[in-house]
GROMACS .gro file of C-alpha atoms in nm:
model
   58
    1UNK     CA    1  -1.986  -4.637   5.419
    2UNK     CA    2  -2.159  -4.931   5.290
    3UNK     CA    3  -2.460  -4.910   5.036
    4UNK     CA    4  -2.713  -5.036   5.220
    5UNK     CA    5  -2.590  -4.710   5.473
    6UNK     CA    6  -2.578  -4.497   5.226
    7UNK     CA    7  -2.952  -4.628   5.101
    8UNK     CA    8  -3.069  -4.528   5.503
    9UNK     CA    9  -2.902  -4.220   5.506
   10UNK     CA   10  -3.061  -4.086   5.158
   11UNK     CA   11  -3.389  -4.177   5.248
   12UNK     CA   12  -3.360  -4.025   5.619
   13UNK     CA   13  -3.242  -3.772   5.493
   14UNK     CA   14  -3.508  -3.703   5.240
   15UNK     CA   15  -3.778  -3.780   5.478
   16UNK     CA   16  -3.684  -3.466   5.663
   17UNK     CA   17  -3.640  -3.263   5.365
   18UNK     CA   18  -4.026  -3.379   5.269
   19UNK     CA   19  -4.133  -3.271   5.613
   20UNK     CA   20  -3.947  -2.902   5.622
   21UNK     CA   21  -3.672  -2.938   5.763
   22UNK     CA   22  -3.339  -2.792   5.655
   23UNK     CA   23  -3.095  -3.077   5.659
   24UNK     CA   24  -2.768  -2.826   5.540
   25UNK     CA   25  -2.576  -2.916   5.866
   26UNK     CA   26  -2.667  -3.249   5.847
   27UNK     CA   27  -2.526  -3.338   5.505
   28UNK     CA   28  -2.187  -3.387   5.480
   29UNK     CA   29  -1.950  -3.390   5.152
   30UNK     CA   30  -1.988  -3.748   5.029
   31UNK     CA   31  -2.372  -3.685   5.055
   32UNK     CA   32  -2.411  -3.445   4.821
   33UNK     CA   33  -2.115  -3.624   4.588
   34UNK     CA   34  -2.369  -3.955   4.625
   35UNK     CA   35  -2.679  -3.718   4.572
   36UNK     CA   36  -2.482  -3.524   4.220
   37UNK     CA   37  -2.394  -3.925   4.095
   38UNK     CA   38  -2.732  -4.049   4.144
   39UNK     CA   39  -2.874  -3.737   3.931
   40UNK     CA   40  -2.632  -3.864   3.658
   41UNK     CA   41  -2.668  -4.162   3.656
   42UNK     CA   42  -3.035  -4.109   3.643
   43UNK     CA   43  -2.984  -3.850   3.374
   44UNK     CA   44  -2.782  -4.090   3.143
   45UNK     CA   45  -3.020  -4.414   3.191
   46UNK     CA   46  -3.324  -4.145   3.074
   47UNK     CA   47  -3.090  -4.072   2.785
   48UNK     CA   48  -3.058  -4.467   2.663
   49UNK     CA   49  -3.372  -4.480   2.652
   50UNK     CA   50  -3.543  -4.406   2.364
   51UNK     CA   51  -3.605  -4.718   2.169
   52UNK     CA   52  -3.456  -4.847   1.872
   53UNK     CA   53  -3.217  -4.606   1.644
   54UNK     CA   54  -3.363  -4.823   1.312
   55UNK     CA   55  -3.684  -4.997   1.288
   56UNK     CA   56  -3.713  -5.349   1.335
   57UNK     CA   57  -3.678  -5.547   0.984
   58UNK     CA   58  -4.004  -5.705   1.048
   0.00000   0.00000   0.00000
């Protein structure tokens, strides 16, 4: 599956989740694997930032 498929299928996907609808047949393995790596991925850019670990010298 290509990204840009993968990009349709999330948001689909999440369309019908916004509207109600239960989507638990509809997802298949590698969905929820993409879903669980976006959440990290997401959870470790949130961690880098923070600013600066020292204070600028000026």
């Amino acid at each position: 599956m290509t990204s840009t498929d993968r990009h349709h299928r999330d948001r689909a996907l999440n369309a019908l989740k916004g509207w109600g609808h239960d989507v638990g047949g509809l997802e298949t393995t590698s969905d929820v694997a993409a879903r669980e790596r976006c959440a990290r991925l997401a959870a470790a850019h949130a961690a880098r930032q923070g600013g600066f670990s020292q204070d600028p010298p000026f």
